[in-house]
XYZ file of N, CA and C in Angstrom:
876
model
N -83.931 372.754 33.390
C -82.632 372.305 33.892
C -81.667 372.172 32.713
N -80.631 372.984 32.686
C -79.706 373.038 31.558
C -78.793 371.818 31.544
N -78.656 371.200 30.347
C -77.843 369.982 30.246
C -76.367 370.272 30.508
N -75.887 371.458 30.120
C -74.481 371.795 30.373
C -74.213 371.920 31.876
N -75.189 372.415 32.601
C -75.038 372.498 34.054
C -74.998 371.106 34.675
N -75.820 370.193 34.138
C -75.811 368.815 34.628
C -74.466 368.140 34.349
N -73.908 368.391 33.155
C -72.604 367.811 32.828
C -71.533 368.330 33.789
N -71.586 369.624 34.093
C -70.628 370.191 35.038
C -70.799 369.548 36.415
N -72.048 369.355 36.830
C -72.327 368.709 38.118
C -71.723 367.305 38.166
N -71.904 366.523 37.101
C -71.389 365.155 37.078
C -69.868 365.129 37.161
N -69.208 366.037 36.458
C -67.745 366.032 36.466
C -67.178 366.506 37.799
N -67.810 367.482 38.419
C -67.351 367.911 39.749
C -67.544 366.774 40.757
N -68.670 366.077 40.652
C -68.924 364.936 41.542
C -67.902 363.826 41.298
N -67.570 363.586 40.035
C -66.640 362.514 39.683
C -65.224 362.843 40.115
N -64.796 364.082 39.887
C -63.414 364.472 40.182
C -63.225 364.932 41.626
N -64.326 365.334 42.285
C -64.192 365.894 43.631
C -63.454 367.207 43.625
N -63.522 367.920 42.491
C -62.742 369.142 42.335
C -63.346 370.002 41.235
N -63.504 371.296 41.505
C -63.983 372.216 40.485
C -62.906 372.450 39.422
N -61.643 372.526 39.850
C -60.564 372.814 38.905
C -60.350 371.651 37.934
N -60.405 370.408 38.440
C -60.227 369.253 37.558
C -61.411 369.113 36.606
N -62.609 369.404 37.104
C -63.784 369.381 36.222
C -63.652 370.432 35.133
N -63.118 371.606 35.486
C -62.926 372.676 34.506
C -61.954 372.241 33.410
N -60.881 371.522 33.799
C -59.922 371.024 32.813
C -60.606 370.062 31.844
N -61.433 369.184 32.381
C -62.120 368.205 31.542
C -63.080 368.876 30.555
N -63.697 369.972 31.002
C -64.674 370.676 30.169
C -64.026 371.753 29.292
N -62.719 371.968 29.488
C -61.995 373.021 28.766
C -62.617 374.393 29.043
N -62.940 374.599 30.325
C -63.497 375.865 30.790
C -62.656 376.399 31.936
N -62.901 377.642 32.318
C -62.254 378.189 33.519
C -62.987 377.678 34.755
N -62.306 377.697 35.884
C -62.953 377.255 37.128
C -64.159 378.134 37.483
N -64.058 379.476 37.342
C -65.245 380.303 37.632
C -66.448 379.944 36.763
N -66.191 379.553 35.499
C -67.300 379.186 34.620
C -68.007 377.931 35.122
N -67.218 376.961 35.618
C -67.813 375.741 36.175
C -68.577 376.064 37.447
N -67.990 376.892 38.299
C -68.662 377.287 39.545
C -69.989 377.968 39.250
N -70.012 378.781 38.190
C -71.258 379.471 37.820
C -72.317 378.474 37.368
N -71.897 377.460 36.616
C -72.864 376.445 36.169
C -73.469 375.705 37.357
N -72.623 375.368 38.329
C -73.135 374.676 39.517
C -74.070 375.591 40.294
N -73.700 376.870 40.410
C -74.552 377.820 41.128
C -75.914 377.964 40.460
N -75.929 378.003 39.134
C -77.211 378.111 38.400
C -78.060 376.868 38.615
N -77.412 375.688 38.637
C -78.154 374.445 38.865
C -78.719 374.419 40.279
N -77.911 374.822 41.253
C -78.383 374.871 42.648
C -79.526 375.868 42.783
N -79.431 376.994 42.070
C -80.495 378.000 42.131
C -81.796 377.452 41.540
N -81.694 376.722 40.431
C -82.904 376.192 39.798
C -83.562 375.124 40.661
N -82.753 374.388 41.443
C -83.291 373.325 42.294
C -83.638 373.812 43.696
N -83.128 374.987 44.040
C -83.426 375.552 45.356
C -82.709 374.858 46.495
N -81.530 374.283 46.232
C -80.768 373.615 47.293
C -79.300 373.522 46.891
N -78.440 373.319 47.876
C -77.012 373.148 47.602
C -76.725 371.690 47.263
N -75.863 371.504 46.281
C -75.534 370.157 45.818
C -74.187 369.670 46.328
N -73.329 370.610 46.755
C -71.999 370.240 47.240
C -71.722 370.897 48.582
N -71.100 370.136 49.468
C -70.517 370.702 50.681
C -69.099 371.128 50.352
N -68.761 372.356 50.693
C -67.429 372.877 50.424
C -66.759 373.143 51.759
N -65.926 372.195 52.195
C -65.245 372.298 53.487
C -63.753 372.403 53.214
N -63.224 373.625 53.307
C -61.829 373.826 52.942
C -61.656 373.503 51.468
N -60.694 372.603 51.181
C -60.462 372.186 49.798
C -61.251 370.935 49.436
N -61.972 370.393 50.390
C -62.713 369.167 50.132
C -64.085 369.481 49.558
N -64.432 368.778 48.492
C -65.742 368.924 47.851
C -66.473 367.590 47.969
N -67.662 367.613 48.551
C -68.458 366.399 48.679
C -69.919 366.666 48.376
N -70.628 365.631 47.956
C -72.041 365.783 47.627
C -72.887 365.926 48.890
N -73.844 366.820 48.845
C -74.839 366.900 49.908
C -75.862 365.782 49.700
N -76.815 365.688 50.600
C -77.881 364.692 50.436
C -78.648 364.939 49.141
N -78.879 366.221 48.822
C -79.571 366.565 47.580
C -78.712 366.179 46.369
N -77.411 366.404 46.475
C -76.507 366.029 45.392
C -76.503 364.531 45.143
N -76.508 363.771 46.244
C -76.559 362.309 46.120
C -77.849 361.865 45.443
N -78.943 362.533 45.762
C -80.234 362.174 45.160
C -80.259 362.513 43.671
N -79.610 363.620 43.294
C -79.617 364.040 41.894
C -78.700 363.182 41.029
N -77.614 362.655 41.608
C -76.542 362.017 40.836
C -77.030 360.940 39.858
N -77.778 359.920 40.298
C -78.179 358.873 39.337
C -79.080 359.393 38.228
N -79.944 360.372 38.538
C -80.823 360.936 37.519
C -80.034 361.754 36.508
N -79.038 362.504 36.994
C -78.204 363.295 36.092
C -77.434 362.381 35.142
N -76.900 361.272 35.675
C -76.186 360.314 34.830
C -77.105 359.766 33.746
N -78.327 359.417 34.126
C -79.276 358.845 33.168
C -79.649 359.857 32.085
N -79.872 361.118 32.488
C -80.253 362.155 31.530
C -79.140 362.398 30.512
N -77.911 362.539 31.012
C -76.777 362.800 30.122
C -76.536 361.614 29.191
N -76.660 360.382 29.714
C -76.479 359.200 28.878
C -77.563 359.107 27.805
N -78.806 359.435 28.171
C -79.892 359.391 27.190
C -79.685 360.432 26.099
N -79.178 361.594 26.476
C -78.912 362.623 25.473
C -77.799 362.170 24.534
N -76.748 361.560 25.101
C -75.654 361.045 24.274
C -76.186 360.002 23.286
N -77.047 359.106 23.774
C -77.615 358.067 22.915
C -78.459 358.672 21.807
N -79.224 359.712 22.140
C -80.050 360.384 21.137
C -79.189 361.048 20.065
N -78.138 361.748 20.497
C -77.237 362.404 19.549
C -76.563 361.365 18.650
N -76.165 360.249 19.261
C -75.513 359.185 18.498
C -76.463 358.613 17.452
N -77.725 358.422 17.817
C -78.705 357.860 16.889
C -78.912 358.772 15.683
N -78.973 360.081 15.929
C -79.162 361.033 14.827
C -77.944 361.058 13.921
N -76.734 361.063 14.510
C -75.506 361.058 13.706
C -75.409 359.781 12.877
N -75.826 358.663 13.482
C -75.748 357.398 12.761
C -76.653 357.390 11.530
N -77.785 358.086 11.622
C -78.681 358.165 10.467
C -78.026 358.901 9.303
N -77.218 359.902 9.641
C -76.561 360.682 8.599
C -75.306 360.013 8.082
N -74.837 359.000 8.800
C -73.617 358.312 8.399
C -72.354 359.064 8.730
N -72.457 360.181 9.441
C -71.285 361.000 9.742
C -70.501 360.422 10.911
N -69.187 360.499 10.816
C -68.319 360.164 11.945
C -67.986 361.478 12.629
N -68.697 361.761 13.696
C -68.559 363.049 14.370
C -68.890 362.876 15.846
N -68.815 363.972 16.578
C -69.143 363.936 17.995
C -67.945 363.558 18.844
N -68.208 363.292 20.098
C -67.145 363.029 21.064
C -67.006 361.542 21.338
N -65.773 361.094 21.393
C -65.437 359.729 21.781
C -64.615 359.795 23.042
N -65.088 359.141 24.086
C -64.329 359.124 25.343
C -63.515 357.845 25.414
N -62.203 358.028 25.544
C -61.248 356.922 25.497
C -60.418 356.914 26.767
N -60.271 355.739 27.370
C -59.390 355.571 28.536
C -58.164 354.781 28.101
N -56.992 355.180 28.586
C -55.769 354.453 28.254
C -54.722 354.690 29.330
N -53.674 353.877 29.299
C -52.586 354.035 30.272
C -51.577 355.046 29.754
N -50.770 355.597 30.680
C -49.745 356.549 30.279
C -48.753 355.893 29.316
N -48.379 354.655 29.599
C -47.383 353.979 28.769
C -47.896 353.792 27.340
N -49.132 353.319 27.190
C -49.692 353.118 25.858
C -49.883 354.461 25.153
N -50.328 355.460 25.906
C -50.502 356.783 25.325
C -49.208 357.366 24.793
N -48.091 357.019 25.434
C -46.786 357.543 25.029
C -46.158 356.717 23.917
N -46.278 355.384 23.993
C -45.515 354.511 23.111
C -46.318 353.889 21.965
N -47.644 353.859 22.058
C -48.430 353.151 21.035
C -49.461 354.017 20.315
N -50.083 354.944 21.026
C -51.232 355.646 20.456
C -50.922 356.847 19.565
N -49.774 357.515 19.697
C -49.579 358.732 18.873
C -49.859 358.554 17.386
N -49.337 357.516 16.701
C -49.657 357.398 15.268
C -51.126 357.071 15.014
N -51.752 356.348 15.952
C -53.179 356.026 15.820
C -54.013 357.303 15.914
N -53.710 358.130 16.915
C -54.459 359.374 17.111
C -54.262 360.324 15.933
N -53.040 360.379 15.416
C -52.762 361.246 14.272
C -53.562 360.805 13.046
N -53.563 359.501 12.776
C -54.301 358.986 11.619
C -55.798 359.210 11.778
N -56.318 358.995 12.979
C -57.756 359.161 13.215
C -58.172 360.617 13.041
N -57.404 361.537 13.608
C -57.778 362.959 13.536
C -57.740 363.471 12.098
N -56.819 362.941 11.283
C -56.752 363.359 9.880
C -57.909 362.770 9.079
N -58.280 361.531 9.393
C -59.358 360.876 8.647
C -60.738 361.365 9.054
N -60.889 361.742 10.343
C -62.212 362.116 10.860
C -62.111 363.421 11.659
N -61.919 364.535 10.992
C -61.714 365.811 11.701
C -62.926 366.288 12.492
N -64.110 365.760 12.192
C -65.309 366.187 12.925
C -65.498 365.429 14.239
N -64.679 364.420 14.476
C -64.772 363.651 15.728
C -63.746 364.173 16.727
N -64.142 364.239 17.972
C -63.253 364.706 19.039
C -63.035 363.587 20.047
N -61.776 363.372 20.445
C -61.462 362.332 21.419
C -61.131 362.971 22.756
N -61.834 362.549 23.772
C -61.567 362.966 25.151
C -60.814 361.811 25.817
N -59.516 361.993 26.067
C -58.672 360.911 26.566
C -58.453 361.049 28.059
N -58.704 359.969 28.785
C -58.403 359.899 30.217
C -57.223 358.954 30.406
N -56.150 359.444 31.041
C -54.971 358.620 31.305
C -55.049 358.067 32.727
N -54.852 356.761 32.846
C -55.003 356.114 34.152
C -54.419 354.707 34.078
N -54.410 354.013 35.216
C -53.986 352.619 35.238
C -55.000 351.774 34.460
N -54.509 350.680 33.881
C -55.388 349.809 33.099
C -56.551 349.286 33.934
N -56.287 348.985 35.199
C -57.342 348.455 36.070
C -58.458 349.483 36.259
N -58.087 350.764 36.392
C -59.091 351.819 36.528
C -59.881 351.993 35.228
N -59.195 351.822 34.099
C -59.876 351.944 32.806
C -60.952 350.874 32.653
N -60.659 349.652 33.098
C -61.669 348.591 33.086
C -62.902 349.027 33.887
N -62.664 349.658 35.045
C -63.780 350.108 35.883
C -64.636 351.151 35.149
N -63.968 352.074 34.425
C -64.721 353.089 33.684
C -65.591 352.461 32.612
N -65.075 351.432 31.956
C -65.868 350.734 30.945
C -67.073 350.052 31.603
N -66.853 349.426 32.745
C -67.943 348.762 33.467
C -69.030 349.746 33.870
N -68.599 350.983 34.230
C -69.548 352.001 34.681
C -70.122 352.818 33.526
N -69.730 352.480 32.288
C -70.204 353.181 31.097
C -69.765 354.637 31.071
N -68.632 354.926 31.709
C -68.111 356.294 31.724
C -67.058 356.503 30.645
N -66.628 355.441 30.003
C -65.785 355.520 28.806
C -66.338 354.536 27.789
N -66.237 354.910 26.528
C -66.774 354.035 25.487
C -65.765 352.951 25.108
N -64.486 353.356 25.028
C -63.415 352.433 24.676
C -62.259 352.585 25.643
N -61.466 351.519 25.786
C -60.215 351.597 26.542
C -59.146 350.846 25.768
N -57.951 351.418 25.721
C -56.791 350.749 25.130
C -55.796 350.578 26.260
N -55.626 349.326 26.697
C -54.961 349.058 27.969
C -54.186 347.747 27.927
N -53.503 347.456 29.046
C -52.980 346.111 29.265
C -54.167 345.205 29.562
N -54.319 344.154 28.788
C -55.470 343.275 28.980
C -55.335 342.475 30.263
N -56.464 342.276 30.930
C -56.479 341.539 32.193
C -56.074 340.085 31.962
N -55.331 339.494 32.913
C -54.941 338.086 32.765
C -56.130 337.138 32.693
N -57.228 337.506 33.356
C -58.439 336.678 33.348
C -59.550 337.447 32.638
N -60.147 336.844 31.626
C -61.166 337.515 30.828
C -62.441 337.729 31.634
N -63.131 338.820 31.329
C -64.427 339.142 31.928
C -65.480 338.987 30.839
N -66.482 338.142 31.059
C -67.485 337.845 30.035
C -68.300 339.063 29.625
N -68.344 340.091 30.487
C -69.123 341.280 30.149
C -68.365 342.220 29.216
N -67.085 341.918 28.988
C -66.238 342.775 28.171
C -65.905 342.118 26.831
N -65.809 342.944 25.804
C -65.206 342.521 24.543
C -63.752 342.963 24.573
N -62.826 342.034 24.383
C -61.402 342.370 24.382
C -60.796 341.962 23.041
N -59.982 342.835 22.478
C -59.340 342.571 21.195
C -57.844 342.820 21.346
N -57.029 341.769 21.336
C -55.579 341.962 21.420
C -55.078 342.775 20.228
N -54.170 343.709 20.506
C -53.602 344.548 19.455
C -52.094 344.380 19.317
N -51.401 344.378 20.468
C -49.942 344.344 20.420
C -49.386 343.376 21.468
N -48.448 342.553 21.057
C -47.644 341.796 22.014
C -46.637 342.760 22.616
N -46.450 342.675 23.919
C -45.553 343.600 24.612
C -44.571 342.791 25.464
N -43.441 342.354 24.872
C -42.474 341.564 25.641
C -41.969 342.329 26.857
N -41.839 341.613 27.976
C -41.311 342.193 29.210
C -39.894 341.686 29.425
N -39.031 342.586 29.883
C -37.610 342.270 30.017
C -37.139 342.603 31.436
N -36.340 341.701 32.017
C -35.670 342.003 33.279
C -34.557 343.001 32.975
N -34.466 344.045 33.780
C -33.476 345.101 33.549
C -32.798 345.501 34.854
N -31.517 345.892 34.742
C -30.775 346.434 35.883
C -29.847 347.529 35.377
N -29.377 348.356 36.298
C -28.362 349.349 35.947
C -27.071 348.630 35.562
N -26.293 349.258 34.724
C -25.072 348.621 34.218
C -24.091 348.264 35.328
N -24.091 349.020 36.440
C -23.152 348.750 37.535
C -23.779 347.923 38.661
N -24.967 347.378 38.439
C -25.617 346.540 39.454
C -24.891 345.196 39.529
N -24.762 344.603 40.714
C -24.073 343.306 40.837
C -24.626 342.226 39.910
N -25.931 342.236 39.659
C -26.515 341.225 38.779
C -26.057 341.381 37.326
N -25.704 342.614 36.938
C -25.305 342.856 35.555
C -23.979 342.188 35.223
N -23.125 341.992 36.215
C -21.796 341.430 35.977
C -21.868 339.978 35.514
N -22.899 339.247 35.941
C -23.004 337.829 35.605
C -23.464 337.593 34.170
N -24.104 338.608 33.576
C -24.578 338.467 32.200
C -25.899 337.737 32.089
N -26.093 336.686 32.835
C -27.354 335.940 32.876
C -27.531 335.421 34.286
N -28.774 335.138 34.655
C -29.004 334.679 36.025
C -30.251 333.814 36.092
N -30.541 333.322 37.283
C -31.742 332.537 37.534
C -32.718 333.364 38.370
N -33.962 332.940 38.413
C -34.934 333.634 39.257
C -34.492 333.650 40.709
N -33.864 332.565 41.144
C -33.397 332.496 42.537
C -32.375 333.592 42.828
N -31.557 333.951 41.823
C -30.595 335.046 42.012
C -31.330 336.375 42.178
N -32.364 336.591 41.370
C -33.147 337.825 41.483
C -33.823 337.928 42.845
N -34.289 336.808 43.357
C -35.007 336.810 44.634
C -34.133 337.276 45.789
N -32.813 337.246 45.610
C -31.898 337.673 46.681
C -31.592 339.167 46.621
N -32.161 339.861 45.621
C -31.885 341.293 45.465
C -33.190 342.092 45.472
N -33.134 343.339 45.951
C -34.338 344.186 45.954
C -34.858 344.433 44.544
N -36.176 344.522 44.435
C -36.828 344.768 43.154
C -37.633 346.057 43.203
N -37.730 346.718 42.072
C -38.594 347.893 41.901
C -39.597 347.523 40.813
N -40.844 347.380 41.182
C -41.828 346.790 40.265
C -43.115 347.608 40.197
N -43.883 347.406 39.124
C -45.255 347.929 39.139
C -46.010 347.302 40.311
N -46.976 348.019 40.855
C -47.741 347.494 41.980
C -48.225 346.079 41.705
N -48.096 345.210 42.694
C -48.443 343.799 42.487
C -49.946 343.592 42.297
N -50.739 344.651 42.470
C -52.175 344.577 42.188
C -52.474 344.936 40.732
N -51.462 345.420 39.988
C -51.668 345.739 38.583
C -51.524 344.474 37.745
N -52.011 344.529 36.501
C -51.937 343.356 35.642
C -50.477 342.961 35.370
N -49.600 343.965 35.164
C -48.187 343.664 34.929
C -47.544 343.108 36.191
N -47.860 343.702 37.334
C -47.326 343.201 38.600
C -47.782 341.786 38.884
N -49.023 341.458 38.504
C -49.533 340.101 38.734
C -48.757 339.064 37.929
N -48.307 339.442 36.725
C -47.526 338.515 35.899
C -46.227 338.142 36.609
N -45.536 339.148 37.156
C -44.264 338.895 37.850
C -44.503 338.131 39.148
N -45.523 338.541 39.883
C -45.832 337.876 41.150
C -46.145 336.398 40.931
N -46.932 336.093 39.907
C -47.303 334.707 39.627
C -46.080 333.882 39.214
N -45.158 334.492 38.445
C -43.948 333.793 38.026
C -43.134 333.340 39.234
N -42.917 334.241 40.180
C -42.111 333.891 41.357
C -42.864 332.909 42.252
N -44.178 333.071 42.360
C -44.963 332.148 43.186
C -44.921 330.738 42.598
N -44.964 330.629 41.270
C -44.912 329.311 40.627
C -43.593 328.601 40.906
N -42.522 329.385 41.133
C -41.213 328.806 41.445
C -40.932 328.795 42.944
N -41.972 329.114 43.732
C -41.876 329.113 45.197
C -40.743 330.012 45.689
N -40.687 331.186 45.089
C -39.681 332.175 45.465
C -40.394 333.433 45.957
N -39.752 334.143 46.863
C -40.316 335.386 47.400
C -39.666 336.592 46.729
N -40.466 337.602 46.489
C -39.963 338.849 45.929
C -39.557 339.807 47.040
N -38.422 340.464 46.875
C -38.021 341.538 47.784
C -38.353 342.864 47.102
N -39.572 343.322 47.251
C -39.993 344.559 46.582
C -39.660 345.733 47.485
N -38.620 346.488 47.112
C -38.201 347.631 47.926
C -39.053 348.854 47.622
N -39.532 348.972 46.380
C -40.383 350.096 45.977
C -41.377 349.594 44.939
N -42.565 350.167 44.968
C -43.582 349.818 43.972
C -44.316 351.084 43.562
N -44.485 351.255 42.277
C -45.249 352.379 41.742
C -45.852 351.938 40.425
N -46.958 352.560 40.038
C -47.612 352.179 38.788
C -47.112 352.988 37.598
N -46.193 353.932 37.840
C -45.659 354.757 36.758
C -44.370 354.138 36.235
N -44.430 353.582 35.032
C -43.299 352.834 34.498
C -42.084 353.716 34.266
N -42.289 354.976 33.895
C -41.152 355.877 33.696
C -40.402 356.095 35.008
N -41.141 356.168 36.116
C -40.506 356.326 37.427
C -39.716 355.075 37.793
N -40.283 353.913 37.501
C -39.582 352.649 37.763
C -38.280 352.599 36.973
N -38.334 352.979 35.707
C -37.125 352.958 34.886
C -36.051 353.870 35.471
N -36.438 355.048 35.910
C -35.470 355.981 36.488
C -34.821 355.402 37.741
N -35.644 354.817 38.639
C -35.093 354.284 39.894
C -34.196 353.081 39.646
N -34.552 352.253 38.675
C -33.695 351.120 38.347
C -32.392 351.589 37.710
N -32.439 352.653 36.911
C -31.245 353.130 36.206
C -30.195 353.693 37.151
N -30.605 354.110 38.363
C -29.620 354.621 39.329
C -29.205 353.545 40.329
N -29.601 352.294 40.043
C -29.096 351.176 40.822
C -29.870 350.804 42.059
N -31.127 351.255 42.166
C -31.898 350.967 43.379
C -32.495 349.560 43.387
N -32.403 348.835 42.278
C -32.913 347.472 42.240
C -33.131 347.020 40.805
N -33.426 345.728 40.639
C -33.769 345.223 39.315
C -35.263 345.435 39.070
N -35.637 345.352 37.818
C -37.042 345.562 37.499
C -37.444 344.738 36.282
N -38.739 344.758 35.984
C -39.296 344.148 34.770
C -40.117 345.218 34.076
N -39.733 345.542 32.834
C -40.409 346.588 32.081
C -40.590 346.145 30.629
N -41.477 346.817 29.897
C -41.599 346.511 28.469
C -40.262 346.706 27.752
N -40.006 345.856 26.795
C -38.746 345.908 26.048
C -38.519 347.271 25.416
N -39.587 347.949 25.029
C -39.480 349.260 24.393
C -38.875 350.311 25.323
N -38.830 350.046 26.634
C -38.325 351.024 27.591
C -36.845 350.828 27.912
N -36.211 349.830 27.321
C -34.784 349.619 27.531
C -34.014 350.794 26.935
N -33.119 351.393 27.729
C -32.349 352.540 27.249
C -30.884 352.378 27.663
N -29.988 353.299 27.273
C -28.565 353.134 27.563
C -28.214 353.075 29.049
N -29.113 353.539 29.915
C -28.830 353.506 31.354
C -29.147 352.155 31.986
N -29.766 351.258 31.215
C -30.145 349.951 31.730
C -29.636 348.858 30.795
N -29.416 347.675 31.364
C -29.035 346.532 30.539
C -30.071 345.432 30.736
N -30.358 344.730 29.655
C -31.273 343.593 29.746
C -30.585 342.462 30.482
N -31.334 341.758 31.294
C -30.777 340.683 32.106
C -31.478 339.378 31.717
N -30.849 338.559 30.872
C -31.477 337.287 30.498
C -31.646 336.387 31.727
N -32.822 335.808 31.859
C -33.100 334.890 32.968
C -33.402 333.528 32.372
N -32.671 332.527 32.834
C -32.760 331.189 32.253
C -34.192 330.675 32.239
N -34.639 330.205 31.078
C -35.931 329.528 30.893
C -37.134 330.408 31.222
N -36.965 331.737 31.134
C -38.078 332.639 31.442
C -38.265 333.628 30.295
N -39.465 333.679 29.765
C -39.858 334.702 28.799
C -41.205 335.258 29.227
N -41.257 336.557 29.440
C -42.496 337.185 29.891
C -43.021 338.139 28.824
N -44.330 338.248 28.747
C -44.937 339.267 27.907
C -46.348 339.539 28.411
N -46.833 340.698 28.063
C -48.224 341.040 28.326
C -48.858 341.409 26.993
N -50.163 341.522 26.996
C -50.881 341.852 25.763
C -51.596 343.186 25.954
N -51.386 344.075 25.006
C -52.067 345.364 25.000
C -53.214 345.278 24.007
N -54.344 345.845 24.376
C -55.471 345.703 23.474
C -56.624 346.636 23.771
N -57.685 346.410 23.038
C -58.903 347.221 23.104
C -59.934 346.535 23.994
N -60.657 347.334 24.772
C -61.713 346.825 25.645
C -62.944 347.717 25.514
N -64.117 347.100 25.405
C -65.364 347.852 25.524
C -66.440 346.920 26.074
N -67.527 347.503 26.547
C -68.564 346.710 27.198
C -69.398 345.973 26.156
N -69.648 344.706 26.395
C -70.367 343.872 25.439
C -71.793 344.381 25.170
N -72.404 345.021 26.156
C -73.791 345.468 26.006
C -73.910 346.856 25.396
N -72.765 347.486 25.119
C -72.811 348.860 24.626
C -72.761 348.889 23.101
N -73.654 349.681 22.514
C -73.643 349.900 21.070
C -72.650 351.014 20.770
N -71.617 350.700 19.999
C -70.568 351.681 19.747
C -71.029 352.753 18.776
N -70.657 353.986 19.063
C -70.939 355.103 18.165
C -70.122 354.947 16.881
N -70.483 355.720 15.846
C -69.722 355.679 14.607
C -68.275 356.130 14.841
N -68.089 357.097 15.730
C -66.726 357.545 16.034
C -65.923 356.413 16.657
N -66.551 355.659 17.561
C -65.861 354.536 18.193
C -65.555 353.445 17.174
N -66.513 353.149 16.300
C -66.290 352.130 15.276
C -65.139 352.530 14.344
N -65.093 353.820 14.000
C -64.023 354.300 13.130
C -62.676 354.214 13.838
N -62.656 354.527 15.126
C -61.403 354.462 15.879
C -60.906 353.018 15.965
N -61.832 352.085 16.146
C -61.457 350.666 16.188
C -60.823 350.246 14.860
N -61.380 350.718 13.748
C -60.824 350.382 12.437
C -59.407 350.919 12.276
N -59.175 352.141 12.769
C -57.832 352.717 12.700
C -56.878 351.933 13.596
N -57.327 351.562 14.780
C -56.507 350.752 15.675
C -56.076 349.450 15.018
N -57.025 348.799 14.352
C -56.717 347.522 13.689
C -55.600 347.672 12.659
N -55.565 348.834 12.007
C -54.536 349.062 10.988
C -53.138 349.157 11.589
N -53.063 349.495 12.872
C -51.768 349.641 13.535
C -51.433 348.452 14.432
N -52.304 347.456 14.472
C -52.091 346.298 15.343
C -50.994 345.412 14.773
N -50.419 344.566 15.641
C -49.429 343.592 15.187
C -50.061 342.666 14.167
N -49.324 342.303 13.159
C -49.824 341.337 12.184
C -49.775 339.939 12.739
N -50.553 339.042 12.151
C -50.577 337.634 12.585
C -49.276 336.932 12.180
């Protein structure tokens, strides 16, 4: 049973798509399909039901899945152990991060790491911070650089890296902008465009209004901060975004007695032994973290 075929099987199962698995493996879709076909041929059964565009595991695929995960993880651990003996920083590091952090915080970190450790390869998955936590829990990512959860999880190691002040913002021609400053009660009377209230950033805003016994009028919610900024800039509502996203199309709206911020940081599973590549990446991250 070829390990590359097993890796292809796991990614198709995870993504529910041959094309997305091919992107992750940096292969063509036919190449991934061939790997799955060879694996099915060696096992003498079909592993996926292909109904239209939907891809799902067959009963045989479901039975193989946990064993394939264990085999691939054991191989990764073996490779890591051998590399650690040589002291080399090499191999693949799987990193999960949010789009916002990937755009605004990680570029200099990634540049410094790639120059210092050219033999190491980073496989980056972009997603919501909450999903990244799940990947760490499932051991499908080694590290995550995300918005830290408001409530700590004892199974996770979390290391704050950057303070990220949050600012109330509106379009320059929005009625709230004319006042220059306002109260939370004033905001509650106008529609808001916010990150989903199930996200860590959304929870911060939701808790603030709940503490003041005020209701939010959320007209639109999305987890993509760039989309929120665009909708707020055309006057569809006020919003709360990281200070770094303030641009000429928006004005900051001071709110009396309110200062919000979130913390961006590193997360990994407490029970996981970090590879040399992961340890090196953590060291580079520390060099770019906010000073005390």
